[in-house]
Amino acid sequence: MRSRVLTLADPRAVDLAGILQPFALDQKKLDRELQRLLNPYIRWEKGTTVSSGDVVVCKLSSPCPRFQRDQVQFVAGSGMFQRDLEALCIGMSVGETRETTLQEGAVSVTLMKVTNKIVPALTDEMVEKLELPEVHTVEEYRAYLMEQQREEQFWNVLYEPQHYLIDQMIAQSEFVLYQEDWQHVVDLRLERLRAISRHEGMVLEEMTPEQFEGRIPVKSYFELVAMEQASAWKTLCMHLIGRCFAQETGFAPREAEYEKQLQEEQKAWGYTEEAVREINTYSSYEFFAYYNLALQTLNGVIREQFNQGAC
Amino acid sequence: MIQTADKSNFNDLIQGDFVVADFYGTTCVPCKLFSRILEDLEAEIPFLNIVKLNTTENPEIAEKLGIRAVPTVHFYKDGALVASHVGVMQAEDVKSVLAEHMYA
């Protein structure tokens, strides 16, 4: 390959502010997850007064048929029956009667029975039972959940800044690009797709719009070639950027990694070993290993800025 | 209470006063999310009857009931289907269905 990078832009110098949403902890979600750990430890005990979350049995009297009941059971404050009535029950004692006027009409509520919800405090022992590696205490579990949330949020917000950073890296770097290398990228992609379609009993060049549907977002082979040609310059640039990063880090594509990738693909798609080797040639693996290194490195830069958000 | 159904007991399990039936698939990721929501609901509403049916292992029932996607949620009152939903439901949405049908 004769194409090369003359000067490489510094990805850390690209301003992602305004595009990248920094990490912001969702406290409600965190609390919900912590609460979830307590679910198996909740106890229910016969009680005398109602708090939010308790199970109550009431007698209702009203001109409205929905609220004419000798006995109705619901959870106070849950919203599963009627929010205003549930709120009215909170603080009531067994035998007590309260009255209210709802949109539907006047209702008289007599508390017949209450079962209190007893939620224990979260303990290290409860966390230990989860058998999570290196998570033994409530604080460690809290940190673990926050890290999960951070990871989930990162992948959710990555798309836009990733594409912006790739575009900026290409725009701010200097390349010498040869058309023969661009053609090589197009050929690599088409050869792979040709092999896949062959193993699925089709001929890539003759595929119909129906056969493309759900597989590749084009309607004809010519449209596919145009699509691959349009993206090949960017792919080539990313490969070259990856080669620069490889020089800095000592990365090199390895035969063992290629074999591992083949095994994974064979397992995931159910192809024979012969088919999977034909679909993923070593030269294709080698080319895209540098491309992926570029992508991972840029993702790392985005992650640094993302992590600077409040936690 | 959450109970796991199969083709031998599904019809019996939905005969309760009010039952939420969750039709899920073995490898379905959204189903796992909904399963956790149901566990939260069970912890909040201990008298709610929840029945779970694995459609991967019990395709005959899924076909008979016209389940075409998972998760699908059915709400039964005295054994009769009163509401259904395809896709994950949030806890508040499940409670809205309870408010509408469980006490109707």
mmCIF file of C-alpha atoms in Angstrom:
data_model
loop_
_atom_site.group_PDB
_atom_site.id
_atom_site.type_symbol
_atom_site.label_atom_id
_atom_site.label_comp_id
_atom_site.label_asym_id
_atom_site.label_seq_id
_atom_site.Cartn_x
_atom_site.Cartn_y
_atom_site.Cartn_z
ATOM 1 C CA MET A 1 0.000 0.000 0.000
ATOM 2 C CA ARG A 2 1.528 3.275 -1.102
ATOM 3 C CA SER A 3 -0.972 5.567 0.662
ATOM 4 C CA ARG A 4 0.332 7.092 3.887
ATOM 5 C CA VAL A 5 -0.196 9.742 6.540
ATOM 6 C CA LEU A 6 1.988 12.846 6.306
ATOM 7 C CA THR A 7 0.816 14.539 9.501
ATOM 8 C CA LEU A 8 -1.540 13.086 12.051
ATOM 9 C CA ALA A 9 -3.961 15.320 13.960
ATOM 10 C CA ASP A 10 -4.101 15.039 17.732
ATOM 11 C CA PRO A 11 -7.508 13.551 18.606
ATOM 12 C CA ARG A 12 -7.346 15.132 22.074
ATOM 13 C CA ALA A 13 -7.187 18.562 20.456
ATOM 14 C CA VAL A 14 -10.582 18.039 18.816
ATOM 15 C CA ASP A 15 -13.210 19.882 20.811
ATOM 16 C CA LEU A 16 -16.154 17.585 21.466
ATOM 17 C CA ALA A 17 -17.984 19.992 23.777
ATOM 18 C CA GLY A 18 -21.536 20.461 22.602
ATOM 19 C CA ILE A 19 -21.528 17.108 20.798
ATOM 20 C CA LEU A 20 -20.580 14.783 23.599
ATOM 21 C CA GLN A 21 -23.000 14.558 26.473
ATOM 22 C CA PRO A 22 -20.816 13.997 29.562
ATOM 23 C CA PHE A 23 -21.738 11.327 32.067
ATOM 24 C CA ALA A 24 -24.521 12.308 34.444
ATOM 25 C CA LEU A 25 -25.534 9.896 37.166
ATOM 26 C CA ASP A 26 -29.198 8.886 37.121
ATOM 27 C CA GLN A 27 -29.749 8.809 40.886
ATOM 28 C CA LYS A 28 -33.293 7.443 40.605
ATOM 29 C CA LYS A 29 -32.069 4.536 38.513
ATOM 30 C CA LEU A 30 -29.270 3.848 40.981
ATOM 31 C CA ASP A 31 -31.697 3.896 43.918
ATOM 32 C CA ARG A 32 -34.032 1.565 42.058
ATOM 33 C CA GLU A 33 -31.213 -0.913 41.470
ATOM 34 C CA LEU A 34 -30.182 -0.809 45.131
ATOM 35 C CA GLN A 35 -33.814 -1.227 46.149
ATOM 36 C CA ARG A 36 -34.094 -4.235 43.856
ATOM 37 C CA LEU A 37 -31.464 -6.035 45.911
ATOM 38 C CA LEU A 38 -33.788 -5.809 48.903
ATOM 39 C CA ASN A 39 -36.731 -7.485 47.164
ATOM 40 C CA PRO A 40 -36.042 -11.011 48.467
ATOM 41 C CA TYR A 41 -35.678 -9.703 52.043
ATOM 42 C CA ILE A 42 -38.996 -7.824 52.275
ATOM 43 C CA ARG A 43 -41.287 -9.094 55.062
ATOM 44 C CA TRP A 44 -45.016 -8.488 55.534
ATOM 45 C CA GLU A 45 -46.417 -8.141 59.064
ATOM 46 C CA LYS A 46 -49.903 -7.519 60.408
ATOM 47 C CA GLY A 47 -50.085 -3.872 61.513
ATOM 48 C CA THR A 48 -52.326 -1.175 62.937
ATOM 49 C CA THR A 49 -51.507 1.983 60.969
ATOM 50 C CA VAL A 50 -50.882 2.544 57.284
ATOM 51 C CA SER A 51 -47.692 3.787 55.653
ATOM 52 C CA SER A 52 -47.027 4.135 51.946
ATOM 53 C CA GLY A 53 -46.335 0.684 50.453
ATOM 54 C CA ASP A 54 -48.479 -1.243 52.944
ATOM 55 C CA VAL A 55 -51.205 -3.650 51.821
ATOM 56 C CA VAL A 56 -54.599 -2.467 53.040
ATOM 57 C CA VAL A 57 -58.084 -3.962 53.064
ATOM 58 C CA CYS A 58 -60.841 -1.343 53.173
ATOM 59 C CA LYS A 59 -64.593 -1.036 53.083
ATOM 60 C CA LEU A 60 -65.771 1.653 50.670
ATOM 61 C CA SER A 61 -69.154 3.400 50.590
ATOM 62 C CA SER A 62 -70.115 5.759 47.801
ATOM 63 C CA PRO A 63 -72.916 6.589 45.373
ATOM 64 C CA CYS A 64 -70.373 5.691 42.663
ATOM 65 C CA PRO A 65 -70.526 1.912 41.863
ATOM 66 C CA ARG A 66 -66.711 1.641 41.527
ATOM 67 C CA PHE A 67 -66.394 2.645 45.184
ATOM 68 C CA GLN A 68 -69.188 0.515 46.623
ATOM 69 C CA ARG A 69 -67.209 -2.373 48.034
ATOM 70 C CA ASP A 70 -67.434 -4.360 51.239
ATOM 71 C CA GLN A 71 -63.837 -5.365 50.912
ATOM 72 C CA VAL A 72 -61.131 -4.140 48.578
ATOM 73 C CA GLN A 73 -57.405 -4.830 48.774
ATOM 74 C CA PHE A 74 -54.690 -2.563 47.368
ATOM 75 C CA VAL A 75 -51.227 -1.192 48.119
ATOM 76 C CA ALA A 76 -51.362 2.301 49.600
ATOM 77 C CA GLY A 77 -49.450 4.785 47.477
ATOM 78 C CA SER A 78 -48.867 2.371 44.578
ATOM 79 C CA GLY A 79 -51.316 3.885 42.085
ATOM 80 C CA MET A 80 -52.829 0.481 41.365
ATOM 81 C CA PHE A 81 -56.371 1.379 42.544
ATOM 82 C CA GLN A 82 -57.090 5.101 42.853
ATOM 83 C CA ARG A 83 -54.287 7.492 43.748
ATOM 84 C CA ASP A 84 -56.313 9.929 45.889
ATOM 85 C CA LEU A 85 -57.960 7.135 47.851
ATOM 86 C CA GLU A 86 -54.632 5.424 48.384
ATOM 87 C CA ALA A 87 -53.164 8.686 49.659
ATOM 88 C CA LEU A 88 -56.127 9.128 52.001
ATOM 89 C CA CYS A 89 -55.408 5.742 53.597
ATOM 90 C CA ILE A 90 -51.856 6.665 54.581
ATOM 91 C CA GLY A 91 -51.807 7.379 58.322
ATOM 92 C CA MET A 92 -55.131 5.640 59.008
ATOM 93 C CA SER A 93 -55.525 3.129 61.849
ATOM 94 C CA VAL A 94 -57.517 -0.103 61.706
ATOM 95 C CA GLY A 95 -61.221 0.660 62.335
ATOM 96 C CA GLU A 96 -60.862 4.332 61.389
ATOM 97 C CA THR A 97 -63.118 5.919 58.772
ATOM 98 C CA ARG A 98 -62.219 8.836 56.541
ATOM 99 C CA GLU A 99 -64.238 10.625 53.926
ATOM 100 C CA THR A 100 -63.263 12.371 50.731
ATOM 101 C CA THR A 101 -64.799 13.685 47.563
ATOM 102 C CA LEU A 102 -63.325 12.350 44.363
ATOM 103 C CA GLN A 103 -64.132 13.386 40.830
ATOM 104 C CA GLU A 104 -66.539 10.419 40.716
ATOM 105 C CA GLY A 105 -68.332 11.448 43.945
ATOM 106 C CA ALA A 106 -68.106 11.240 47.740
ATOM 107 C CA VAL A 107 -66.391 8.162 49.184
ATOM 108 C CA SER A 108 -66.202 6.895 52.743
ATOM 109 C CA VAL A 109 -63.223 4.633 53.544
ATOM 110 C CA THR A 110 -63.023 2.350 56.576
ATOM 111 C CA LEU A 111 -59.719 0.598 57.179
ATOM 112 C CA MET A 112 -60.357 -3.052 58.019
ATOM 113 C CA LYS A 113 -56.862 -4.511 57.892
ATOM 114 C CA VAL A 114 -53.307 -3.408 57.204
ATOM 115 C CA THR A 115 -50.201 -5.462 56.452
ATOM 116 C CA ASN A 116 -47.043 -3.438 56.929
ATOM 117 C CA LYS A 117 -44.194 -3.755 54.472
ATOM 118 C CA ILE A 118 -40.938 -4.269 56.360
ATOM 119 C CA VAL A 119 -37.924 -3.396 54.258
ATOM 120 C CA PRO A 120 -34.605 -4.144 55.958
ATOM 121 C CA ALA A 121 -31.540 -1.971 55.488
ATOM 122 C CA LEU A 122 -29.095 -3.019 52.807
ATOM 123 C CA THR A 123 -26.190 -4.958 54.288
ATOM 124 C CA ASP A 124 -22.810 -6.191 53.113
ATOM 125 C CA GLU A 125 -24.060 -9.771 53.593
ATOM 126 C CA MET A 126 -26.797 -9.199 50.994
ATOM 127 C CA VAL A 127 -24.215 -7.861 48.555
ATOM 128 C CA GLU A 128 -21.883 -10.789 49.260
ATOM 129 C CA LYS A 129 -24.638 -13.236 48.243
ATOM 130 C CA LEU A 130 -24.610 -11.763 44.733
ATOM 131 C CA GLU A 131 -21.153 -13.322 44.296
ATOM 132 C CA LEU A 132 -19.949 -10.504 42.074
ATOM 133 C CA PRO A 133 -16.175 -10.522 41.639
ATOM 134 C CA GLU A 134 -14.501 -7.913 43.851
ATOM 135 C CA VAL A 135 -17.863 -6.595 45.096
ATOM 136 C CA HIS A 136 -18.323 -7.381 48.783
ATOM 137 C CA THR A 137 -19.790 -4.289 50.467
ATOM 138 C CA VAL A 138 -22.739 -1.971 49.919
ATOM 139 C CA GLU A 139 -20.369 0.822 48.911
ATOM 140 C CA GLU A 140 -18.590 -1.428 46.428
ATOM 141 C CA TYR A 141 -21.964 -2.481 45.025
ATOM 142 C CA ARG A 142 -22.997 1.160 44.678
ATOM 143 C CA ALA A 143 -19.752 1.868 42.808
ATOM 144 C CA TYR A 144 -20.320 -1.212 40.638
ATOM 145 C CA LEU A 145 -23.819 -0.026 39.675
ATOM 146 C CA MET A 146 -22.528 3.455 38.911
ATOM 147 C CA GLU A 147 -19.856 1.977 36.666
ATOM 148 C CA GLN A 148 -22.493 -0.099 34.871
ATOM 149 C CA GLN A 149 -24.569 3.035 34.374
ATOM 150 C CA ARG A 150 -21.533 4.940 33.098
ATOM 151 C CA GLU A 151 -20.719 2.176 30.614
ATOM 152 C CA GLU A 152 -24.306 1.937 29.367
ATOM 153 C CA GLN A 153 -24.580 5.706 28.965
ATOM 154 C CA PHE A 154 -21.237 5.876 27.134
ATOM 155 C CA TRP A 155 -22.328 3.450 24.427
ATOM 156 C CA ASN A 156 -25.679 5.235 24.140
ATOM 157 C CA VAL A 157 -24.084 8.632 23.443
ATOM 158 C CA LEU A 158 -21.065 7.439 21.439
ATOM 159 C CA TYR A 159 -22.438 7.492 17.880
ATOM 160 C CA GLU A 160 -22.480 11.225 17.165
ATOM 161 C CA PRO A 161 -19.122 12.230 18.758
ATOM 162 C CA GLN A 162 -17.455 9.185 17.233
ATOM 163 C CA HIS A 163 -18.462 10.176 13.718
ATOM 164 C CA TYR A 164 -17.555 13.797 14.371
ATOM 165 C CA LEU A 165 -14.110 12.861 15.703
ATOM 166 C CA ILE A 166 -13.417 10.555 12.742
ATOM 167 C CA ASP A 167 -14.370 13.343 10.319
ATOM 168 C CA GLN A 168 -12.224 15.877 12.184
ATOM 169 C CA MET A 169 -9.240 13.518 12.348
ATOM 170 C CA ILE A 170 -9.422 12.982 8.599
ATOM 171 C CA ALA A 171 -9.952 16.688 7.893
ATOM 172 C CA GLN A 172 -7.106 17.847 10.155
ATOM 173 C CA SER A 173 -4.553 15.171 9.161
ATOM 174 C CA GLU A 174 -2.602 15.158 5.908
ATOM 175 C CA PHE A 175 -2.591 12.076 3.691
ATOM 176 C CA VAL A 176 -1.102 10.869 0.455
ATOM 177 C CA LEU A 177 -3.833 8.686 -1.007
ATOM 178 C CA TYR A 178 -3.610 6.453 -4.050
ATOM 179 C CA GLN A 179 -6.602 5.388 -6.068
ATOM 180 C CA GLU A 180 -5.254 1.821 -6.274
ATOM 181 C CA ASP A 181 -5.495 1.594 -2.452
ATOM 182 C CA TRP A 182 -9.023 2.974 -2.521
ATOM 183 C CA GLN A 183 -9.838 0.263 -5.090
ATOM 184 C CA HIS A 184 -8.224 -2.324 -2.786
ATOM 185 C CA VAL A 185 -10.604 -1.303 0.033
ATOM 186 C CA VAL A 186 -13.611 -1.553 -2.287
ATOM 187 C CA ASP A 187 -12.439 -4.986 -3.462
ATOM 188 C CA LEU A 188 -11.889 -6.235 0.102
ATOM 189 C CA ARG A 189 -15.433 -5.301 1.045
ATOM 190 C CA LEU A 190 -17.005 -6.711 -2.134
ATOM 191 C CA GLU A 191 -15.016 -9.964 -1.898
ATOM 192 C CA ARG A 192 -16.302 -10.503 1.616
ATOM 193 C CA LEU A 193 -19.904 -9.820 0.593
ATOM 194 C CA ARG A 194 -19.491 -12.010 -2.488
ATOM 195 C CA ALA A 195 -18.312 -14.911 -0.306
ATOM 196 C CA ILE A 196 -21.171 -14.433 2.178
ATOM 197 C CA SER A 197 -23.800 -14.362 -0.569
ATOM 198 C CA ARG A 198 -22.252 -17.448 -2.196
ATOM 199 C CA HIS A 199 -22.528 -19.363 1.072
ATOM 200 C CA GLU A 200 -26.143 -18.288 1.340
ATOM 201 C CA GLY A 201 -26.848 -19.676 -2.134
ATOM 202 C CA MET A 202 -26.875 -16.363 -4.026
ATOM 203 C CA VAL A 203 -24.704 -14.556 -6.545
ATOM 204 C CA LEU A 204 -23.883 -11.046 -5.320
ATOM 205 C CA GLU A 205 -23.957 -9.471 -8.784
ATOM 206 C CA GLU A 206 -27.385 -10.982 -9.484
ATOM 207 C CA MET A 207 -29.106 -10.324 -6.174
ATOM 208 C CA THR A 208 -32.640 -8.933 -6.413
ATOM 209 C CA PRO A 209 -34.050 -6.056 -4.315
ATOM 210 C CA GLU A 210 -35.935 -8.694 -2.293
ATOM 211 C CA GLN A 211 -32.721 -10.588 -1.581
ATOM 212 C CA PHE A 212 -30.953 -7.397 -0.504
ATOM 213 C CA GLU A 213 -33.776 -6.442 1.834
ATOM 214 C CA GLY A 214 -32.858 -7.060 5.476
ATOM 215 C CA ARG A 215 -29.257 -7.877 4.482
ATOM 216 C CA ILE A 216 -27.715 -4.779 2.942
ATOM 217 C CA PRO A 217 -29.533 -1.425 2.635
ATOM 218 C CA VAL A 218 -29.368 -1.259 -1.181
ATOM 219 C CA LYS A 219 -31.600 -2.434 -4.007
ATOM 220 C CA SER A 220 -29.017 -3.610 -6.537
ATOM 221 C CA TYR A 221 -25.404 -4.694 -6.941
ATOM 222 C CA PHE A 222 -24.572 -1.397 -8.654
ATOM 223 C CA GLU A 223 -26.005 0.545 -5.759
ATOM 224 C CA LEU A 224 -23.898 -1.609 -3.431
ATOM 225 C CA VAL A 225 -20.710 -0.887 -5.397
ATOM 226 C CA ALA A 226 -21.504 2.842 -5.302
ATOM 227 C CA MET A 227 -22.058 2.661 -1.545
ATOM 228 C CA GLU A 228 -18.767 0.850 -0.963
ATOM 229 C CA GLN A 229 -16.912 3.262 -3.236
ATOM 230 C CA ALA A 230 -18.346 6.246 -1.375
ATOM 231 C CA SER A 231 -17.198 4.981 2.018
ATOM 232 C CA ALA A 232 -13.844 3.536 0.920
ATOM 233 C CA TRP A 233 -11.849 6.805 1.174
ATOM 234 C CA LYS A 234 -12.885 7.234 4.788
ATOM 235 C CA THR A 235 -12.165 3.566 5.524
ATOM 236 C CA LEU A 236 -8.725 3.903 3.923
ATOM 237 C CA CYS A 237 -7.939 7.017 5.982
ATOM 238 C CA MET A 238 -9.000 5.265 9.199
ATOM 239 C CA HIS A 239 -6.783 2.294 8.310
ATOM 240 C CA LEU A 240 -3.830 4.647 7.809
ATOM 241 C CA ILE A 241 -4.585 6.457 11.085
ATOM 242 C CA GLY A 242 -4.672 3.040 12.753
ATOM 243 C CA ARG A 243 -1.223 2.276 11.337
ATOM 244 C CA CYS A 244 0.101 5.482 12.951
ATOM 245 C CA PHE A 245 -1.415 4.511 16.315
ATOM 246 C CA ALA A 246 0.097 1.032 15.888
ATOM 247 C CA GLN A 247 3.570 2.552 15.546
ATOM 248 C CA GLU A 248 3.039 4.425 18.814
ATOM 249 C CA THR A 249 1.737 1.407 20.729
ATOM 250 C CA GLY A 250 3.574 -1.482 19.082
ATOM 251 C CA PHE A 251 0.311 -3.051 17.933
ATOM 252 C CA ALA A 252 0.458 -5.613 15.132
ATOM 253 C CA PRO A 253 -2.228 -7.941 13.743
ATOM 254 C CA ARG A 254 -1.534 -11.486 14.885
ATOM 255 C CA GLU A 255 -2.283 -14.885 13.372
ATOM 256 C CA ALA A 256 -3.593 -16.160 16.728
ATOM 257 C CA GLU A 257 -6.051 -13.272 16.981
ATOM 258 C CA TYR A 258 -7.203 -13.968 13.409
ATOM 259 C CA GLU A 259 -7.822 -17.640 14.260
ATOM 260 C CA LYS A 260 -9.772 -16.623 17.378
ATOM 261 C CA GLN A 261 -11.915 -14.262 15.326
ATOM 262 C CA LEU A 262 -12.621 -17.037 12.821
ATOM 263 C CA GLN A 263 -13.727 -19.378 15.591
ATOM 264 C CA GLU A 264 -16.036 -16.724 17.048
ATOM 265 C CA GLU A 265 -17.569 -15.994 13.663
ATOM 266 C CA GLN A 266 -17.988 -19.698 12.942
ATOM 267 C CA LYS A 267 -19.804 -20.134 16.241
ATOM 268 C CA ALA A 268 -21.972 -17.024 15.804
ATOM 269 C CA TRP A 269 -23.065 -17.651 12.214
ATOM 270 C CA GLY A 270 -22.902 -21.423 11.960
ATOM 271 C CA TYR A 271 -20.634 -21.401 8.889
ATOM 272 C CA THR A 272 -18.151 -24.198 8.128
ATOM 273 C CA GLU A 273 -14.472 -23.494 8.776
ATOM 274 C CA GLU A 274 -13.848 -23.361 5.040
ATOM 275 C CA ALA A 275 -16.655 -20.831 4.541
ATOM 276 C CA VAL A 276 -15.560 -18.617 7.398
ATOM 277 C CA ARG A 277 -12.004 -18.521 6.024
ATOM 278 C CA GLU A 278 -13.280 -17.588 2.614
ATOM 279 C CA ILE A 279 -15.467 -14.817 4.039
ATOM 280 C CA ASN A 280 -12.718 -13.467 6.298
ATOM 281 C CA THR A 281 -9.444 -13.567 4.413
ATOM 282 C CA TYR A 282 -6.281 -12.815 6.343
ATOM 283 C CA SER A 283 -5.611 -9.726 4.237
ATOM 284 C CA SER A 284 -9.078 -8.406 5.134
ATOM 285 C CA TYR A 285 -8.479 -9.145 8.830
ATOM 286 C CA GLU A 286 -5.103 -7.408 8.703
ATOM 287 C CA PHE A 287 -6.503 -4.311 6.980
ATOM 288 C CA PHE A 288 -9.445 -3.948 9.374
ATOM 289 C CA ALA A 289 -7.309 -4.689 12.457
ATOM 290 C CA TYR A 290 -5.678 -1.276 11.890
ATOM 291 C CA TYR A 291 -9.038 0.302 11.156
ATOM 292 C CA ASN A 292 -10.401 -1.100 14.435
ATOM 293 C CA LEU A 293 -7.339 0.093 16.342
ATOM 294 C CA ALA A 294 -8.036 3.619 15.082
ATOM 295 C CA LEU A 295 -11.661 3.325 16.118
ATOM 296 C CA GLN A 296 -10.817 1.988 19.586
ATOM 297 C CA THR A 297 -8.231 4.697 20.160
ATOM 298 C CA LEU A 298 -10.680 7.433 19.181
ATOM 299 C CA ASN A 299 -13.334 5.839 21.395
ATOM 300 C CA GLY A 300 -10.813 6.017 24.238
ATOM 301 C CA VAL A 301 -10.383 9.748 23.682
ATOM 302 C CA ILE A 302 -14.161 10.219 23.713
ATOM 303 C CA ARG A 303 -14.382 8.162 26.896
ATOM 304 C CA GLU A 304 -11.827 10.412 28.646
ATOM 305 C CA GLN A 305 -13.991 13.471 27.948
ATOM 306 C CA PHE A 306 -17.174 11.581 28.803
ATOM 307 C CA ASN A 307 -15.783 10.547 32.176
ATOM 308 C CA GLN A 308 -15.091 14.155 33.056
ATOM 309 C CA GLY A 309 -18.840 14.564 33.630
ATOM 310 C CA ALA A 310 -20.248 14.885 37.124
ATOM 311 C CA CYS A 311 -20.731 11.731 39.166
ATOM 312 C CA MET B 1 -46.443 -14.441 43.542
ATOM 313 C CA ILE B 2 -44.595 -15.441 40.383
ATOM 314 C CA GLN B 3 -45.303 -18.891 38.975
ATOM 315 C CA THR B 4 -43.743 -20.579 35.988
ATOM 316 C CA ALA B 5 -46.220 -22.190 33.619
ATOM 317 C CA ASP B 6 -45.924 -24.817 30.921
ATOM 318 C CA LYS B 7 -48.434 -26.395 28.574
ATOM 319 C CA SER B 8 -49.739 -28.689 31.322
ATOM 320 C CA ASN B 9 -50.731 -26.003 33.835
ATOM 321 C CA PHE B 10 -51.026 -22.689 31.975
ATOM 322 C CA ASN B 11 -54.821 -22.788 31.737
ATOM 323 C CA ASP B 12 -55.143 -23.573 35.439
ATOM 324 C CA LEU B 13 -52.766 -20.802 36.482
ATOM 325 C CA ILE B 14 -54.629 -18.069 34.619
ATOM 326 C CA GLN B 15 -57.900 -18.882 36.363
ATOM 327 C CA GLY B 16 -57.044 -16.731 39.403
ATOM 328 C CA ASP B 17 -58.857 -13.572 40.387
ATOM 329 C CA PHE B 18 -56.518 -11.375 38.361
ATOM 330 C CA VAL B 19 -53.401 -12.660 36.570
ATOM 331 C CA VAL B 20 -50.589 -10.996 34.674
ATOM 332 C CA ALA B 21 -49.118 -13.464 32.161
ATOM 333 C CA ASP B 22 -45.661 -12.806 30.752
ATOM 334 C CA PHE B 23 -44.798 -14.625 27.524
ATOM 335 C CA TYR B 24 -41.041 -14.528 27.077
ATOM 336 C CA GLY B 25 -38.297 -16.108 24.990
ATOM 337 C CA THR B 26 -35.123 -17.790 26.203
ATOM 338 C CA THR B 27 -32.684 -15.493 24.383
ATOM 339 C CA CYS B 28 -34.819 -12.330 24.320
ATOM 340 C CA VAL B 29 -32.982 -9.438 26.017
ATOM 341 C CA PRO B 30 -36.035 -7.125 26.463
ATOM 342 C CA CYS B 31 -37.784 -10.097 28.110
ATOM 343 C CA LYS B 32 -35.088 -10.158 30.788
ATOM 344 C CA LEU B 33 -35.659 -6.457 31.425
ATOM 345 C CA PHE B 34 -39.405 -6.998 31.760
ATOM 346 C CA SER B 35 -38.782 -9.955 34.023
ATOM 347 C CA ARG B 36 -36.976 -7.651 36.457
ATOM 348 C CA ILE B 37 -39.857 -5.175 36.301
ATOM 349 C CA LEU B 38 -42.243 -7.993 37.214
ATOM 350 C CA GLU B 39 -40.013 -8.978 40.127
ATOM 351 C CA ASP B 40 -40.200 -5.384 41.361
ATOM 352 C CA LEU B 41 -43.987 -5.466 41.028
ATOM 353 C CA GLU B 42 -44.143 -8.717 42.952
ATOM 354 C CA ALA B 43 -42.163 -7.071 45.763
ATOM 355 C CA GLU B 44 -44.507 -4.077 45.708
ATOM 356 C CA ILE B 45 -47.826 -5.916 45.282
ATOM 357 C CA PRO B 46 -47.461 -9.267 47.062
ATOM 358 C CA PHE B 47 -50.989 -10.446 46.220
ATOM 359 C CA LEU B 48 -50.537 -9.936 42.470
ATOM 360 C CA ASN B 49 -50.571 -13.231 40.539
ATOM 361 C CA ILE B 50 -47.881 -13.348 37.887
ATOM 362 C CA VAL B 51 -47.518 -16.277 35.508
ATOM 363 C CA LYS B 52 -44.483 -16.644 33.248
ATOM 364 C CA LEU B 53 -44.460 -18.820 30.157
ATOM 365 C CA ASN B 54 -41.354 -19.535 28.069
ATOM 366 C CA THR B 55 -42.574 -19.508 24.458
ATOM 367 C CA THR B 56 -39.328 -21.047 23.197
ATOM 368 C CA GLU B 57 -40.018 -24.145 25.269
ATOM 369 C CA ASN B 58 -43.813 -24.030 24.860
ATOM 370 C CA PRO B 59 -44.433 -23.004 21.242
ATOM 371 C CA GLU B 60 -47.818 -24.751 21.106
ATOM 372 C CA ILE B 61 -49.378 -22.421 23.684
ATOM 373 C CA ALA B 62 -47.787 -19.383 22.046
ATOM 374 C CA GLU B 63 -49.248 -20.403 18.708
ATOM 375 C CA LYS B 64 -52.648 -21.153 20.185
ATOM 376 C CA LEU B 65 -52.767 -17.724 21.857
ATOM 377 C CA GLY B 66 -51.419 -15.918 18.785
ATOM 378 C CA ILE B 67 -48.217 -14.750 20.471
ATOM 379 C CA ARG B 68 -46.078 -13.428 17.610
ATOM 380 C CA ALA B 69 -43.476 -11.404 19.511
ATOM 381 C CA VAL B 70 -41.892 -11.466 22.956
ATOM 382 C CA PRO B 71 -42.344 -10.167 25.489
ATOM 383 C CA THR B 72 -46.113 -10.179 25.226
ATOM 384 C CA VAL B 73 -48.177 -9.452 28.327
ATOM 385 C CA HIS B 74 -51.700 -10.730 28.864
ATOM 386 C CA PHE B 75 -53.988 -9.652 31.684
ATOM 387 C CA TYR B 76 -56.620 -12.160 32.733
ATOM 388 C CA LYS B 77 -59.564 -11.537 35.015
ATOM 389 C CA ASP B 78 -61.337 -14.671 36.223
ATOM 390 C CA GLY B 79 -59.661 -16.551 33.376
ATOM 391 C CA ALA B 80 -60.785 -14.155 30.632
ATOM 392 C CA LEU B 81 -58.331 -12.023 28.691
ATOM 393 C CA VAL B 82 -59.097 -8.352 29.446
ATOM 394 C CA ALA B 83 -55.986 -6.573 28.118
ATOM 395 C CA SER B 84 -52.743 -7.314 26.306
ATOM 396 C CA HIS B 85 -49.549 -5.571 25.313
ATOM 397 C CA VAL B 86 -46.642 -6.433 23.025
ATOM 398 C CA GLY B 87 -43.210 -5.274 24.202
ATOM 399 C CA VAL B 88 -41.728 -4.245 27.525
ATOM 400 C CA MET B 89 -44.137 -2.452 29.888
ATOM 401 C CA GLN B 90 -42.924 -0.109 32.585
ATOM 402 C CA ALA B 91 -44.180 -0.793 36.122
ATOM 403 C CA GLU B 92 -46.403 2.304 36.028
ATOM 404 C CA ASP B 93 -48.029 1.099 32.805
ATOM 405 C CA VAL B 94 -48.754 -2.300 34.335
ATOM 406 C CA LYS B 95 -50.315 -0.547 37.341
ATOM 407 C CA SER B 96 -52.493 1.548 35.035
ATOM 408 C CA VAL B 97 -53.879 -1.663 33.538
ATOM 409 C CA LEU B 98 -54.476 -3.005 37.061
ATOM 410 C CA ALA B 99 -56.310 0.200 37.993
ATOM 411 C CA GLU B 100 -58.474 -0.096 34.904
ATOM 412 C CA HIS B 101 -59.288 -3.817 34.931
ATOM 413 C CA MET B 102 -58.439 -5.421 38.270
ATOM 414 C CA TYR B 103 -61.070 -3.417 40.148
ATOM 415 C CA ALA B 104 -63.572 -3.048 37.307
#
